[in-house]
GROMACS .gro file of C-alpha atoms in nm:
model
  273
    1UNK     CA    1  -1.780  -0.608  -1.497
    2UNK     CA    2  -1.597  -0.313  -1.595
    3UNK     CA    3  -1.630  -0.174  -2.005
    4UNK     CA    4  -1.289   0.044  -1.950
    5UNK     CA    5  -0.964  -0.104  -1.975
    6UNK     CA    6  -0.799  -0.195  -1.642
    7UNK     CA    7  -0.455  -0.034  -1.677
    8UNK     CA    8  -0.537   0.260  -1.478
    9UNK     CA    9  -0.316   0.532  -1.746
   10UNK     CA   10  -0.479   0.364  -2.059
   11UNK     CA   11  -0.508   0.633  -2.305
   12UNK     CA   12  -0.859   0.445  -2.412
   13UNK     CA   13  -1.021   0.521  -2.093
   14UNK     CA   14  -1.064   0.883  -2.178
   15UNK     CA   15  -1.242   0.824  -2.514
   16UNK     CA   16  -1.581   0.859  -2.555
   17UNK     CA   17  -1.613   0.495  -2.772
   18UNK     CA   18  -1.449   0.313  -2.454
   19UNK     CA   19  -1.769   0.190  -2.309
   20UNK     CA   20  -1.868   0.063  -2.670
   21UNK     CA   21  -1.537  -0.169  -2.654
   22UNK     CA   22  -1.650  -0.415  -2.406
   23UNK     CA   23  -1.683  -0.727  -2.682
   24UNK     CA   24  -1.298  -0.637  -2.721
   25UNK     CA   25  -1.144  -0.625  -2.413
   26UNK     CA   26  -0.949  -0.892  -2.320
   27UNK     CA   27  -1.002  -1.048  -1.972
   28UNK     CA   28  -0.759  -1.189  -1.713
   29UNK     CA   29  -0.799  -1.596  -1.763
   30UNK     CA   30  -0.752  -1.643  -1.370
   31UNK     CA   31  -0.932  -1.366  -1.141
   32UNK     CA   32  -1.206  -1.267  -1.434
   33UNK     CA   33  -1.230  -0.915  -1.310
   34UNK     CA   34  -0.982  -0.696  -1.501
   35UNK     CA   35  -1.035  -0.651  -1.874
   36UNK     CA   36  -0.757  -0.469  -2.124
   37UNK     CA   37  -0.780  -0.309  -2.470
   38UNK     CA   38  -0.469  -0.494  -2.516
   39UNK     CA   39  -0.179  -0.743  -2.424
   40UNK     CA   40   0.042  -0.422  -2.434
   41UNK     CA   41  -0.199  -0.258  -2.101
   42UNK     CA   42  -0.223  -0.598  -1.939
   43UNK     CA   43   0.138  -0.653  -1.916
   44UNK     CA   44   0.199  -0.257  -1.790
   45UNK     CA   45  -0.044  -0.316  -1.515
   46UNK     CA   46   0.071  -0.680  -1.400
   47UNK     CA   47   0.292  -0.484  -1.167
   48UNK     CA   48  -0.002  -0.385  -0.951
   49UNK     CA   49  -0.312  -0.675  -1.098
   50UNK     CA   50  -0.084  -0.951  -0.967
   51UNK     CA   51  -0.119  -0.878  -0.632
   52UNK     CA   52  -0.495  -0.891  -0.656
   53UNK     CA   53  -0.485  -1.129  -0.938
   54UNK     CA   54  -0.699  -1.392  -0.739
   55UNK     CA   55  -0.929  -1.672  -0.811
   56UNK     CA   56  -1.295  -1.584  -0.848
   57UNK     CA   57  -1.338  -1.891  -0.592
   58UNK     CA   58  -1.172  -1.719  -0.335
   59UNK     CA   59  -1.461  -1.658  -0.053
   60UNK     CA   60  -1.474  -1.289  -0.009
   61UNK     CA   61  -1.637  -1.059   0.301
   62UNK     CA   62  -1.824  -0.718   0.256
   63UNK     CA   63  -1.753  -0.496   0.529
   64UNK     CA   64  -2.123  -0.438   0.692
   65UNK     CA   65  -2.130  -0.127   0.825
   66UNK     CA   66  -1.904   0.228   0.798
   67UNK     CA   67  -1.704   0.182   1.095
   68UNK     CA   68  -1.348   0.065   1.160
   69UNK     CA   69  -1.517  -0.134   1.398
   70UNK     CA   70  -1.727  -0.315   1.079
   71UNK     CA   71  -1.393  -0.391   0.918
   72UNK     CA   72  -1.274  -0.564   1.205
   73UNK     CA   73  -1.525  -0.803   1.191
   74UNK     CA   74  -1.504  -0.859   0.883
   75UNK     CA   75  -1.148  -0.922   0.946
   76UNK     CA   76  -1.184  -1.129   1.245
   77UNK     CA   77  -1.476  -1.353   1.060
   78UNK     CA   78  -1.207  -1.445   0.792
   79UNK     CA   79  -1.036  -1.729   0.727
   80UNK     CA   80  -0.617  -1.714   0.621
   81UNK     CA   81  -0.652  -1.635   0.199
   82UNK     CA   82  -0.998  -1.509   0.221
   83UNK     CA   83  -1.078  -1.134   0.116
   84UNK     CA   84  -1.226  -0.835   0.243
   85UNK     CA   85  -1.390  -0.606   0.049
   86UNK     CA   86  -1.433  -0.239   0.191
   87UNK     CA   87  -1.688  -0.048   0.005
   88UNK     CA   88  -1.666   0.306  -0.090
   89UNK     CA   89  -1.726   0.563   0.210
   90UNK     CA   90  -1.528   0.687   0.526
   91UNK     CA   91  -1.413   0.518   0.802
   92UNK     CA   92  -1.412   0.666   1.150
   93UNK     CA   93  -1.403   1.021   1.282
   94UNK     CA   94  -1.158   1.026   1.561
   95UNK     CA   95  -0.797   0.941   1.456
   96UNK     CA   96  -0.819   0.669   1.796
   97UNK     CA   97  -0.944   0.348   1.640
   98UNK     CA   98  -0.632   0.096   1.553
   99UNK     CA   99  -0.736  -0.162   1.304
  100UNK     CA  100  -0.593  -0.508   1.351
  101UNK     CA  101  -0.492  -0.730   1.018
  102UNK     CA  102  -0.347  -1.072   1.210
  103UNK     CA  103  -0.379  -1.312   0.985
  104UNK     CA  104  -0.301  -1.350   0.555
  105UNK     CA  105  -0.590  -1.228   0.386
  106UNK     CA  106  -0.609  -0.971   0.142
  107UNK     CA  107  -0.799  -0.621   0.257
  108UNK     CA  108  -0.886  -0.401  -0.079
  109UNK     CA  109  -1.044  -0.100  -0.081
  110UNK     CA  110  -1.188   0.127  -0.398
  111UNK     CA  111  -0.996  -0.031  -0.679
  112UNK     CA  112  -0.689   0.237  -0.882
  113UNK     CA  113  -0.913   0.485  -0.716
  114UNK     CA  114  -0.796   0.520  -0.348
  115UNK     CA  115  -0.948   0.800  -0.240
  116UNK     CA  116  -1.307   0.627  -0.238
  117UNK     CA  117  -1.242   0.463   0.054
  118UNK     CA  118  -1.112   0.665   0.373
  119UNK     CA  119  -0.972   0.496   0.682
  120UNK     CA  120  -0.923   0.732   1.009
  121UNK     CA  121  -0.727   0.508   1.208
  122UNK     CA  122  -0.394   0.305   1.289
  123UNK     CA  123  -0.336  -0.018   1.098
  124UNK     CA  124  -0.134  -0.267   1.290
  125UNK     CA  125  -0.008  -0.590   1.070
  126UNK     CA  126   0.113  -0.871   1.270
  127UNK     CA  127   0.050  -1.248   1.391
  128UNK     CA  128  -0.093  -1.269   1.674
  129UNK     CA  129  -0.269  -1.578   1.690
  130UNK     CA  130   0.131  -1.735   1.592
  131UNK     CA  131  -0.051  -2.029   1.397
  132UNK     CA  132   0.056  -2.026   1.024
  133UNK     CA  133   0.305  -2.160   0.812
  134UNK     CA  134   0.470  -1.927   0.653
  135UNK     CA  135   0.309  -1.963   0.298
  136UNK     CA  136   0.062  -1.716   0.259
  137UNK     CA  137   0.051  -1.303   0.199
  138UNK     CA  138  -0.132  -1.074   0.337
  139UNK     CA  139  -0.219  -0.772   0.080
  140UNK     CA  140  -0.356  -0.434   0.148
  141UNK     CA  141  -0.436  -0.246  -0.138
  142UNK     CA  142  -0.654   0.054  -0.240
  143UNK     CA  143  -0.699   0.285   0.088
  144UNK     CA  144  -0.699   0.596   0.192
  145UNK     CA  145  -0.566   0.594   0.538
  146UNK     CA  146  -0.561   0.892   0.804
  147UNK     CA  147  -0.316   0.765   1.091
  148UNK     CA  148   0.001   0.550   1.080
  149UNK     CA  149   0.093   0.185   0.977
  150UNK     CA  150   0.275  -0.074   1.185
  151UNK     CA  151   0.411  -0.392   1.044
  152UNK     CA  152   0.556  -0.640   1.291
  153UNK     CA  153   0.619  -0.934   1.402
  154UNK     CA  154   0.515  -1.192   1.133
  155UNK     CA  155   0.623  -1.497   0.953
  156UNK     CA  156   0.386  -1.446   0.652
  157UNK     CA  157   0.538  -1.523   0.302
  158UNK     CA  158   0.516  -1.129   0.200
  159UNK     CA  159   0.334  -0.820   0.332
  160UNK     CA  160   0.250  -0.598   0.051
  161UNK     CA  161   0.074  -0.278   0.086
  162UNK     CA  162  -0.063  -0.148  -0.262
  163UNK     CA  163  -0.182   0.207  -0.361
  164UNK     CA  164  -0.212   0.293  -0.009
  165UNK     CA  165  -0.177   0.641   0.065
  166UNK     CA  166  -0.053   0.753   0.376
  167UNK     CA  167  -0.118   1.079   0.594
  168UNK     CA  168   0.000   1.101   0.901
  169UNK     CA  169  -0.077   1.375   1.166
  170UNK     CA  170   0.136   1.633   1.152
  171UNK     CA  171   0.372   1.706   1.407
  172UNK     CA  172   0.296   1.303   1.514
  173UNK     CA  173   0.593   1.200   1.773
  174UNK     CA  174   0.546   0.848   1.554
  175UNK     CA  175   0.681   0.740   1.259
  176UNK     CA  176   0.392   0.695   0.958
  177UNK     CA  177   0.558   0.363   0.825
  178UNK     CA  178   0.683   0.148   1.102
  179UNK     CA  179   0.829  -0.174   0.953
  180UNK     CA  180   1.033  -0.427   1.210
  181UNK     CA  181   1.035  -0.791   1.256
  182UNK     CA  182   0.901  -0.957   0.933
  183UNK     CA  183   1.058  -1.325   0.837
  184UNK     CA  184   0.913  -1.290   0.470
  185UNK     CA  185   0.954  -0.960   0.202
  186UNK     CA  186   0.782  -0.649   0.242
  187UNK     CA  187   0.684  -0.448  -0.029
  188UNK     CA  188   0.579  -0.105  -0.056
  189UNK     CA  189   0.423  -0.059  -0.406
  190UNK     CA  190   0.256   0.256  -0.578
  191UNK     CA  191   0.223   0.474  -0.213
  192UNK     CA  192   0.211   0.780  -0.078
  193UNK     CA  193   0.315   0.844   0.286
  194UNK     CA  194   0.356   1.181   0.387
  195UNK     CA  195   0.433   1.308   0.795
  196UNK     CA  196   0.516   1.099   1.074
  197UNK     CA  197   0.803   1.126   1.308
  198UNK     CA  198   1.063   0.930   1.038
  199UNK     CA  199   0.800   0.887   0.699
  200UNK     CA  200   0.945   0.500   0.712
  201UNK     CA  201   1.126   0.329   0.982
  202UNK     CA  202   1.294   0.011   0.879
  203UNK     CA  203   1.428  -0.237   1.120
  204UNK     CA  204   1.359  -0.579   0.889
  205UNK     CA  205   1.535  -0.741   0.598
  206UNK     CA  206   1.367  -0.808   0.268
  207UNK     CA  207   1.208  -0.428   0.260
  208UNK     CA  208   1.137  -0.334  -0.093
  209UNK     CA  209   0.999   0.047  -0.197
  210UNK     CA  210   0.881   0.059  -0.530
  211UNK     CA  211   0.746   0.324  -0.738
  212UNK     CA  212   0.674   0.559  -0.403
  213UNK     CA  213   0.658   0.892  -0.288
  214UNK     CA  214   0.762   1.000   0.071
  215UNK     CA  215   0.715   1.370   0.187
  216UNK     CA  216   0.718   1.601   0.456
  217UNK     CA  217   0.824   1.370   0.758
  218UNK     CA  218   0.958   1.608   1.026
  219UNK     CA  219   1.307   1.438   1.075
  220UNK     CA  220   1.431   1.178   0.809
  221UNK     CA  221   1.175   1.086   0.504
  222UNK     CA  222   1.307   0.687   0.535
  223UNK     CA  223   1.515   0.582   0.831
  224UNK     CA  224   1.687   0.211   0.822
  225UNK     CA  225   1.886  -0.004   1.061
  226UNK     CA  226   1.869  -0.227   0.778
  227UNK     CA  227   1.986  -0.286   0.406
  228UNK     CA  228   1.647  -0.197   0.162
  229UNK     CA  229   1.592  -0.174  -0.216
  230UNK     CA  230   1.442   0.159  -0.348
  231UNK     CA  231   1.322   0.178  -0.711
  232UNK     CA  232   1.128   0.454  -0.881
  233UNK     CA  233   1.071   0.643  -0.553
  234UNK     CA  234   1.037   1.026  -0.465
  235UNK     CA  235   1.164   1.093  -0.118
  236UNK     CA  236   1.146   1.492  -0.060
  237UNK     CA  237   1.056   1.818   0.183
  238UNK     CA  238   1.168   1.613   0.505
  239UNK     CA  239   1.311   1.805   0.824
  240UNK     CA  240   1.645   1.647   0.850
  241UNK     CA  241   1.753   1.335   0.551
  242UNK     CA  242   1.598   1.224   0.275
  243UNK     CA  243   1.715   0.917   0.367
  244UNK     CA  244   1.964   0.787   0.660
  245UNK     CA  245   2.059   0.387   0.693
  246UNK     CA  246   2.328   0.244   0.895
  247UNK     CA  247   2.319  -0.041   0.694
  248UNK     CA  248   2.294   0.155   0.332
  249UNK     CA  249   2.091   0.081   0.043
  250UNK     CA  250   2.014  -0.065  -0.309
  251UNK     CA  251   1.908   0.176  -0.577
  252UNK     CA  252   1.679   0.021  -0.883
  253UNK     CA  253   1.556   0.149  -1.177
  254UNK     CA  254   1.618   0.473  -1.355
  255UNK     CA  255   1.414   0.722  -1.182
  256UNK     CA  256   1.513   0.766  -0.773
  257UNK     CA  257   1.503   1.120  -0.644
  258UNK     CA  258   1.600   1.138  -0.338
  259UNK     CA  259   1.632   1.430  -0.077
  260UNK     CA  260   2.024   1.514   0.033
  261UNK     CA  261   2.064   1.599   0.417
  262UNK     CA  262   2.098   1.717   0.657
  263UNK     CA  263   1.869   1.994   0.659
  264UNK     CA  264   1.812   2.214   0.968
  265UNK     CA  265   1.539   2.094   1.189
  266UNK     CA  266   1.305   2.360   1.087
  267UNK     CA  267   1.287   2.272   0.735
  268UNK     CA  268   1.044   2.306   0.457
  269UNK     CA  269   0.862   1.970   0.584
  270UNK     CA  270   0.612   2.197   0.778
  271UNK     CA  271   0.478   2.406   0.487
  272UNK     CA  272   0.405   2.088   0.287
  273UNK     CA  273   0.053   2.010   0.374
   0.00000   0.00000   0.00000
């Protein structure tokens, strides 16, 4: 159990007498796990806790093994709502491996701190066995992934991906976020997704980007052939738009910076990492 306060930017955590405050942190009353310094840093991290705000009684999985292959099992050995735990250390060595979430469970990796755990692969959301109802999430949260991400076809209640962050190859002929055929919301919360062919590619409803950044794709940094929400996102240093939607776009929140277009094809999106 952890003796710093949960809310990642607490001022606390950087003070010597924060591991002598464990009697007086307050913990959550349902998953147990996170602890604050105070109702002020619980209610600033809800945001992100609430999506791995889960019951204690929920039967979790450790990933045996540091392979993508590992994970899968793990995966595949699941039942819908379960969890799988990835611990800290890298995953894959060849860029080839695609890693196949197919049913609503929630994957986490190192906790705020992403970079813990490394994933060199594709990740591939969808339902491929066909056989649920509709009710349940599937939540990916705390990764460092190497490749690109594919969410499709699904009738899950929400996909949420969580403090992910994102590198695609560069120079990749595919995009780094492909999102198309969801029946429930999809939220992108607290990432970073830099390269790819488009950074995002929308073709769902219900697409929500919160709090991102996107960077350096090589043609547009979000592309959508349907209406989205963007909040509190950074979308910069792409080839061509910062942002191109037939269908246009909600802006939330106060704090949007977003990329004008067109640029020429050779932009700066090639001397950004």
């Amino acid at each position: 159990m952890t003796s710093r306060c949960s809310y990642s930017k607490c001022s606390t955590n950087n003070n010597d007498q924060a591991s002598n405050n464990t009697a007086h942190l307050l913990g959550c009353s349902r998953c147990k796990s996170a602890r604050y310094c105070s109702t002020a840093c619980q209610k600033k991290d809800w945001v992100f806790h609430k999506f791995k705000c889960v019951s204690p009684e929920v039967t979790r999985h450790e990933v045996d093994g540091f392979s993508i292959e590992a994970i899968q099992s793990a995966i595949n050995s699941a039942s819908p709502g379960d969890i799988v735990v990835i611990k800290e250390g890298a995953y894959g060595n060849d860029g080839q491996s695609t890693l196949f979430v197919n049913k609503p469970i929630y994957l986490w990796g190192g906790e705020e701190n992403r970079d813990n755990v490394v994933l060199d692969c594709n990740l591939v959301i969808d339902e491929s066995d066909g056989d649920h109802d509709g009710s349940k999430a599937v939540v990916v949260a705390d990764l460092f992934l190497d490749g690109t991400v594919t969410i499709s076809d699904n009738s899950y209640k929400s996909v949420t991906l969580c403090n992910i962050e994102l590198k695609c190859p560069n120079n990749s002929p595919r995009d780094a976020l492909k999102i198309s055929g969801c029946k429930g919301k999809c939220l992108i919360l607290g990432c970073d997704i830099y390269g790819g062919s488009d950074g995002v590619h929308i073709a769902s409803e219900q697409v929500y980007l919160k709090r991102t950044c996107i960077q350096y794709a090589q043609n547009r940094g979000i592309f959508s052939r349907r209406i989205f929400t963007i909040e509190d996102c950074e979308v910069s240093g792409c080839g061509g738009y910062g942002i191109k939607g037939s269908a246009g776009w909600t802006e939330k929140g106060r704090h949007n910076d977003i990329q004008p277009g067109p640029w020429s094809s050779d932009g700066p999106w090639s001397s950004g990492w």
